[in-house]
PDB file of C-alpha atoms in Angstrom:
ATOM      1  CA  UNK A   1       0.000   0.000   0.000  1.00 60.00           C
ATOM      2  CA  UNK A   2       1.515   3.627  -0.999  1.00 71.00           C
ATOM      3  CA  UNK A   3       0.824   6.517   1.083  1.00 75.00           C
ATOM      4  CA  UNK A   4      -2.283   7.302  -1.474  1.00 85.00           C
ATOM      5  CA  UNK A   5      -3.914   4.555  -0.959  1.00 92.00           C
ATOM      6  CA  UNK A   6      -6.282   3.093   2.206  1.00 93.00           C
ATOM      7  CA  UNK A   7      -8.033  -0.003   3.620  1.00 96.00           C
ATOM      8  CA  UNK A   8     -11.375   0.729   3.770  1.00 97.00           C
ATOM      9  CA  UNK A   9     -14.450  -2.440   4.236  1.00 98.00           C
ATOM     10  CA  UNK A  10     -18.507  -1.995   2.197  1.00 98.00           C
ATOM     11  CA  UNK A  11     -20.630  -3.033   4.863  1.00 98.00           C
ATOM     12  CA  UNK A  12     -24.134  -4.529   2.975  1.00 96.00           C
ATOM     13  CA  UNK A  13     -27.170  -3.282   4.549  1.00 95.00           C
ATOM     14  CA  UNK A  14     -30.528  -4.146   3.585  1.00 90.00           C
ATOM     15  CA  UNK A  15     -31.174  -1.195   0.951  1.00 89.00           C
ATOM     16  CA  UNK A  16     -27.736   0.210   1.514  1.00 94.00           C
ATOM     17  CA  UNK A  17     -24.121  -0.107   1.983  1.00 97.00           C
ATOM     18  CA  UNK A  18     -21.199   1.670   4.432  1.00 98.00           C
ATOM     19  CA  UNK A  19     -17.985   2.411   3.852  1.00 98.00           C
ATOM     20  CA  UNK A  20     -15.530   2.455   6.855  1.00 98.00           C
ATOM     21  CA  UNK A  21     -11.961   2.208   7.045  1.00 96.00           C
ATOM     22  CA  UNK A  22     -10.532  -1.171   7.687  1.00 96.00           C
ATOM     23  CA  UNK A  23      -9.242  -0.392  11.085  1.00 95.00           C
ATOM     24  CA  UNK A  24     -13.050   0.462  12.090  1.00 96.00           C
ATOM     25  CA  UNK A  25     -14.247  -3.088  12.174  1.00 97.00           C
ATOM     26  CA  UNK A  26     -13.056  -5.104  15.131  1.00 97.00           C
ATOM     27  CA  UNK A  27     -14.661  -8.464  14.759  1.00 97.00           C
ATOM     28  CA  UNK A  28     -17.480 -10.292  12.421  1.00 97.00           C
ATOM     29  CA  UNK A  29     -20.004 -12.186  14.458  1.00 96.00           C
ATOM     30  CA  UNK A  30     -22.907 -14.185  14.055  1.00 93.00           C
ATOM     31  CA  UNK A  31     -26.150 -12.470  14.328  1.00 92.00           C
ATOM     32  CA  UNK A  32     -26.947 -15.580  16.818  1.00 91.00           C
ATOM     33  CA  UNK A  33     -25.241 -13.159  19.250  1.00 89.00           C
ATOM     34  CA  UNK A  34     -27.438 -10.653  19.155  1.00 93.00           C
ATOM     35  CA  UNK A  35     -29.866 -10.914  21.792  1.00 95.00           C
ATOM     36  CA  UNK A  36     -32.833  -8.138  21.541  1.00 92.00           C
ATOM     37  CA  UNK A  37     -32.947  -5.016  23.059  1.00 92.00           C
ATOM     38  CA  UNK A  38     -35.132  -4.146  26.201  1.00 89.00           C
ATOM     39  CA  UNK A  39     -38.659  -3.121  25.195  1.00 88.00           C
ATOM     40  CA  UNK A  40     -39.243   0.382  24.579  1.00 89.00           C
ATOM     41  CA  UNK A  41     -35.956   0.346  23.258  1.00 93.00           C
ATOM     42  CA  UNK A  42     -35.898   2.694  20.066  1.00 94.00           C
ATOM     43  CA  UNK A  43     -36.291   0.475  17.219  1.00 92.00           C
ATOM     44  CA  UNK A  44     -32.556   1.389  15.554  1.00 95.00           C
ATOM     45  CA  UNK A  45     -31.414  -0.272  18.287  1.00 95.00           C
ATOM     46  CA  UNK A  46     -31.249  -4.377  17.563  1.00 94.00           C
ATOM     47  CA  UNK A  47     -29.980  -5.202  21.066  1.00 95.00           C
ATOM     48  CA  UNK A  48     -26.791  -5.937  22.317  1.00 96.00           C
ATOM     49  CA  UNK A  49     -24.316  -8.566  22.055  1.00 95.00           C
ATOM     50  CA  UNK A  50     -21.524  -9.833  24.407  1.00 95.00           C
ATOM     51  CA  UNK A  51     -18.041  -9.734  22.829  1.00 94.00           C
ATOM     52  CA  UNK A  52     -14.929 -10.063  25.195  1.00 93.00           C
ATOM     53  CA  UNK A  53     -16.657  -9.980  28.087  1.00 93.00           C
ATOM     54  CA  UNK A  54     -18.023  -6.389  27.199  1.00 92.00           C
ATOM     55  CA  UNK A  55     -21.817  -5.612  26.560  1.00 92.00           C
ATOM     56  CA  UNK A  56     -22.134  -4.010  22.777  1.00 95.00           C
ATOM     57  CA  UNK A  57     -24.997  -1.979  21.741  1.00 95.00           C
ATOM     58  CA  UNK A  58     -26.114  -3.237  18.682  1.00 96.00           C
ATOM     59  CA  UNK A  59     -28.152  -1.177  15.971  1.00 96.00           C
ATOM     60  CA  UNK A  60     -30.178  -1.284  12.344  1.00 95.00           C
ATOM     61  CA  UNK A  61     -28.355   1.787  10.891  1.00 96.00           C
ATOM     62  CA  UNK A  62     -31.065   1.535   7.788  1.00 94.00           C
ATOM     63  CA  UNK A  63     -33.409   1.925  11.026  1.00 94.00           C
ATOM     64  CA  UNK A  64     -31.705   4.886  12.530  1.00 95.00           C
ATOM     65  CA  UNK A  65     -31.426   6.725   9.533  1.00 94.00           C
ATOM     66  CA  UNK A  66     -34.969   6.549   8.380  1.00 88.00           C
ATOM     67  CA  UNK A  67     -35.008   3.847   5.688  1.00 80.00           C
ATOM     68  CA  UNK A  68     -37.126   0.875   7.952  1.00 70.00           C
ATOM     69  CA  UNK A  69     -36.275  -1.470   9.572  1.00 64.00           C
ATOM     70  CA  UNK A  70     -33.444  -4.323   8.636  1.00 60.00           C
ATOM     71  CA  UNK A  71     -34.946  -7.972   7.272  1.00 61.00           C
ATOM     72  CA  UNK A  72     -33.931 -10.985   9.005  1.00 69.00           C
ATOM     73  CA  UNK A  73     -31.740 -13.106   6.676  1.00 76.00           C
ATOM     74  CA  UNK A  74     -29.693 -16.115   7.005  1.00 78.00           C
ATOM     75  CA  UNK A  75     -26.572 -13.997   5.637  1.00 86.00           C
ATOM     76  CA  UNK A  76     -26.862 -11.690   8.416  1.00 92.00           C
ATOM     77  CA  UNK A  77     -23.982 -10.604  10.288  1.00 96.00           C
ATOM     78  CA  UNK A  78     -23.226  -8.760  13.487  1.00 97.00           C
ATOM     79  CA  UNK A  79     -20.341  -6.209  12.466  1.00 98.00           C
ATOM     80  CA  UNK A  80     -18.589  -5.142  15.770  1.00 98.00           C
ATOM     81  CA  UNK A  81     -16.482  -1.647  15.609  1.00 97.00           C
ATOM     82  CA  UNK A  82     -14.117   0.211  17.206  1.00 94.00           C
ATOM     83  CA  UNK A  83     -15.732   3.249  19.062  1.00 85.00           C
ATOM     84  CA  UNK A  84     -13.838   6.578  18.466  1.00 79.00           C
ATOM     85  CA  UNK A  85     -15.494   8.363  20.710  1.00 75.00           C
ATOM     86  CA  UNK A  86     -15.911   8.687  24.708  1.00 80.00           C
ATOM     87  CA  UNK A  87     -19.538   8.009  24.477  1.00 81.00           C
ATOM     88  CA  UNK A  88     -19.678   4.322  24.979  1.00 84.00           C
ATOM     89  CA  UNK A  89     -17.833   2.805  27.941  1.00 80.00           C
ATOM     90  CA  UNK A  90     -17.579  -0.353  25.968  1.00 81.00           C
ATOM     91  CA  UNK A  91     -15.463   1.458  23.403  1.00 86.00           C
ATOM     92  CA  UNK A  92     -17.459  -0.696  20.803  1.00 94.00           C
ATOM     93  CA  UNK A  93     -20.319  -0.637  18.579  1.00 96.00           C
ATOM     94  CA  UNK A  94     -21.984  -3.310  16.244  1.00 97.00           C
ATOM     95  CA  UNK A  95     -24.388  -2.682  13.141  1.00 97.00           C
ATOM     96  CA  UNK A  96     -26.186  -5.454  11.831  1.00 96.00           C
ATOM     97  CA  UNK A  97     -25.111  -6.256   7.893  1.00 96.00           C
ATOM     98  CA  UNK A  98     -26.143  -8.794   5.350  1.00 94.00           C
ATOM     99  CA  UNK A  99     -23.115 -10.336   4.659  1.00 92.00           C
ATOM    100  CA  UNK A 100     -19.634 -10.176   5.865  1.00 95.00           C
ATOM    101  CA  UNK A 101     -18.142  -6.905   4.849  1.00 96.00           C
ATOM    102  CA  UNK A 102     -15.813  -6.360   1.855  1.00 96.00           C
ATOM    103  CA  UNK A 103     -12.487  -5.658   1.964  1.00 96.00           C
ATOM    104  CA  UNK A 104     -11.368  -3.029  -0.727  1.00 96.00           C
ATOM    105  CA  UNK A 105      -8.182  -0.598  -1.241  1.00 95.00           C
ATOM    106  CA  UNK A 106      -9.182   2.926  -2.456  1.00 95.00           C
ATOM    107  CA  UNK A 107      -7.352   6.044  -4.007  1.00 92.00           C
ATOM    108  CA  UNK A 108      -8.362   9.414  -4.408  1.00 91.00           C
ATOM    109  CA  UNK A 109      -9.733   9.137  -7.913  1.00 91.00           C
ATOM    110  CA  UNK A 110     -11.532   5.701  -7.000  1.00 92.00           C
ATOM    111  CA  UNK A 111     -13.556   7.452  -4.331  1.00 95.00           C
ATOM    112  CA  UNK A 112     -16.605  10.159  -6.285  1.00 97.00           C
ATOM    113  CA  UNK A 113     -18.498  12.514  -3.993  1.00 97.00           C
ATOM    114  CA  UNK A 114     -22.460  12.101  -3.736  1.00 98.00           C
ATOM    115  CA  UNK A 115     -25.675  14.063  -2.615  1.00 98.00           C
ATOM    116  CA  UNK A 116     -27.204  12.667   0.225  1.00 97.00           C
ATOM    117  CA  UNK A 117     -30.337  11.020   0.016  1.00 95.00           C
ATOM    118  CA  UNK A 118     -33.526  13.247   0.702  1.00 95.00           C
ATOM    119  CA  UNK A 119     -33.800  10.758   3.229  1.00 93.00           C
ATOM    120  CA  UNK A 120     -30.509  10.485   5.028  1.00 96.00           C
ATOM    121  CA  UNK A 121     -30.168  11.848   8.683  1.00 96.00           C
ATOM    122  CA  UNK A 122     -27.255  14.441   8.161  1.00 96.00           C
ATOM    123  CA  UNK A 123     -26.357  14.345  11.400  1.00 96.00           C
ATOM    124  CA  UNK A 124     -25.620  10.243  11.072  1.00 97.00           C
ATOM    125  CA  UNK A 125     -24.281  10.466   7.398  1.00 98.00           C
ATOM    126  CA  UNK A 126     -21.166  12.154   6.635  1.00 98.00           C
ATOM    127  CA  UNK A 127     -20.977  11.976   3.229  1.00 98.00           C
ATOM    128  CA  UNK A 128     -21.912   9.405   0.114  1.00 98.00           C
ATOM    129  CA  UNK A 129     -19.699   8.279  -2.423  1.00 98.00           C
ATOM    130  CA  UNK A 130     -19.751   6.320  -5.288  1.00 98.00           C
ATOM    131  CA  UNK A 131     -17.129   3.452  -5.966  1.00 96.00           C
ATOM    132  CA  UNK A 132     -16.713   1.835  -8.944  1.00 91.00           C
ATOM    133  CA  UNK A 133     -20.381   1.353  -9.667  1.00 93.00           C
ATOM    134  CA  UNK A 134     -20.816   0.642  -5.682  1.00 95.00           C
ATOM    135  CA  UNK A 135     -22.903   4.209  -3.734  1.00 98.00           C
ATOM    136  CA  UNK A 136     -22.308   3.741  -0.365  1.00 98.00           C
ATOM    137  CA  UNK A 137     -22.650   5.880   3.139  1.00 98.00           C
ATOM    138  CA  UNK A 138     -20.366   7.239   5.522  1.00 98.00           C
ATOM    139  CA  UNK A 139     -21.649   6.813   8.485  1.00 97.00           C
ATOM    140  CA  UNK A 140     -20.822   9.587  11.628  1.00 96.00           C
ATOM    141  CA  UNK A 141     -19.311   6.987  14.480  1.00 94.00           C
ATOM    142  CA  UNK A 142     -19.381   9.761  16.974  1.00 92.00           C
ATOM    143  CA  UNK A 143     -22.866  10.897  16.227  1.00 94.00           C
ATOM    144  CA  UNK A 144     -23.957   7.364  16.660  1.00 94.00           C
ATOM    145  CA  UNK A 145     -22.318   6.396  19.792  1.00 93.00           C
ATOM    146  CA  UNK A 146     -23.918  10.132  21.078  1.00 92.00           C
ATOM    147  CA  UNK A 147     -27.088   8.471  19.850  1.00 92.00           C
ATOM    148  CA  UNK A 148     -26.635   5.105  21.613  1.00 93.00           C
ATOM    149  CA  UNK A 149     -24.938   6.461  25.043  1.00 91.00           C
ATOM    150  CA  UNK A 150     -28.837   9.080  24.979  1.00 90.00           C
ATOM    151  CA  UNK A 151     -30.587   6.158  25.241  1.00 88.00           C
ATOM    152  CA  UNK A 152     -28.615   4.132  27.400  1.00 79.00           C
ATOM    153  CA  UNK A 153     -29.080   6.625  29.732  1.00 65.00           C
ATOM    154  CA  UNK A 154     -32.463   6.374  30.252  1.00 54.00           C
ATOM    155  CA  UNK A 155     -33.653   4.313  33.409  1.00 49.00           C
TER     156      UNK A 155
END
């Protein structure tokens, strides 16, 4: 890798796909390890999962970003990520995916700004791109562990 290139992963969501840089994504789990989330529980928020010995919020981010909610599939993944943030005392986060996400080494002229969607949360989505004839989101870790450590916070 040269110094204008970088690892990034497309996460598959049902109706959508995230980019994040390789160094994001901590672990791939089954969605077996999701166990729901407490009723009355937004519904972005899937439930939580237990990954070395720490409690992970789990969430739909089609859900939290207005697009419905996620459909169970057999492909389905748990994606676990590094937390950037000081939101989350966990210092992880998982999104559920369809698929295990794929690997893929960008450059500058690779990567072609988007418009949002009419119906993308701006505060969630950073930006959207285009790669190769792939669209995908970038998602706003921070604003999402803010999200998830609101709501957490309620008794």
């Amino acid at each position: 890798m040269n110094r204008e290139q970088i690892y990034a992963v497309l996460i598959a969501l049902e109706g959508d796909t995230l980019l994040l840089p390789n160094a994001a994504v901590a672990e791939v789990v089954a969605r077996d390890a999701l166990q729901p989330a407490e009723s009355g529980a937004p519904a972005w928020l899937a439930g939580y999962c237990d990954w070395n010995n720490r409690r992970v919020p789990v969430i739909s981010f089609e859900t939290a970003n207005g697009s419905g909610r996620n459909a169970e599939s057999r492909r389905a993944r748990v994606v676990v990520l590094n937390s950037f943030g000081t939101h989350l005392p966990s210092g992880l986060l998982a999104i559920v995916s369809q698929g295990y996400p794929h690997l893929v080494t960008l450059n500058r002229p690779a990567v072609k700004p988007l418009e949002l969607r009419p119906t993308d949360r701006a505060d969630l989505v950073l930006a959207r791109v285009r790669i190769a004839n792939q669209e995908a989101a970038i998602p706003d870790l921070t604003a999402l562990e803010a999200e998830i450590s609101r709501v957490q916070a309620i008794p």
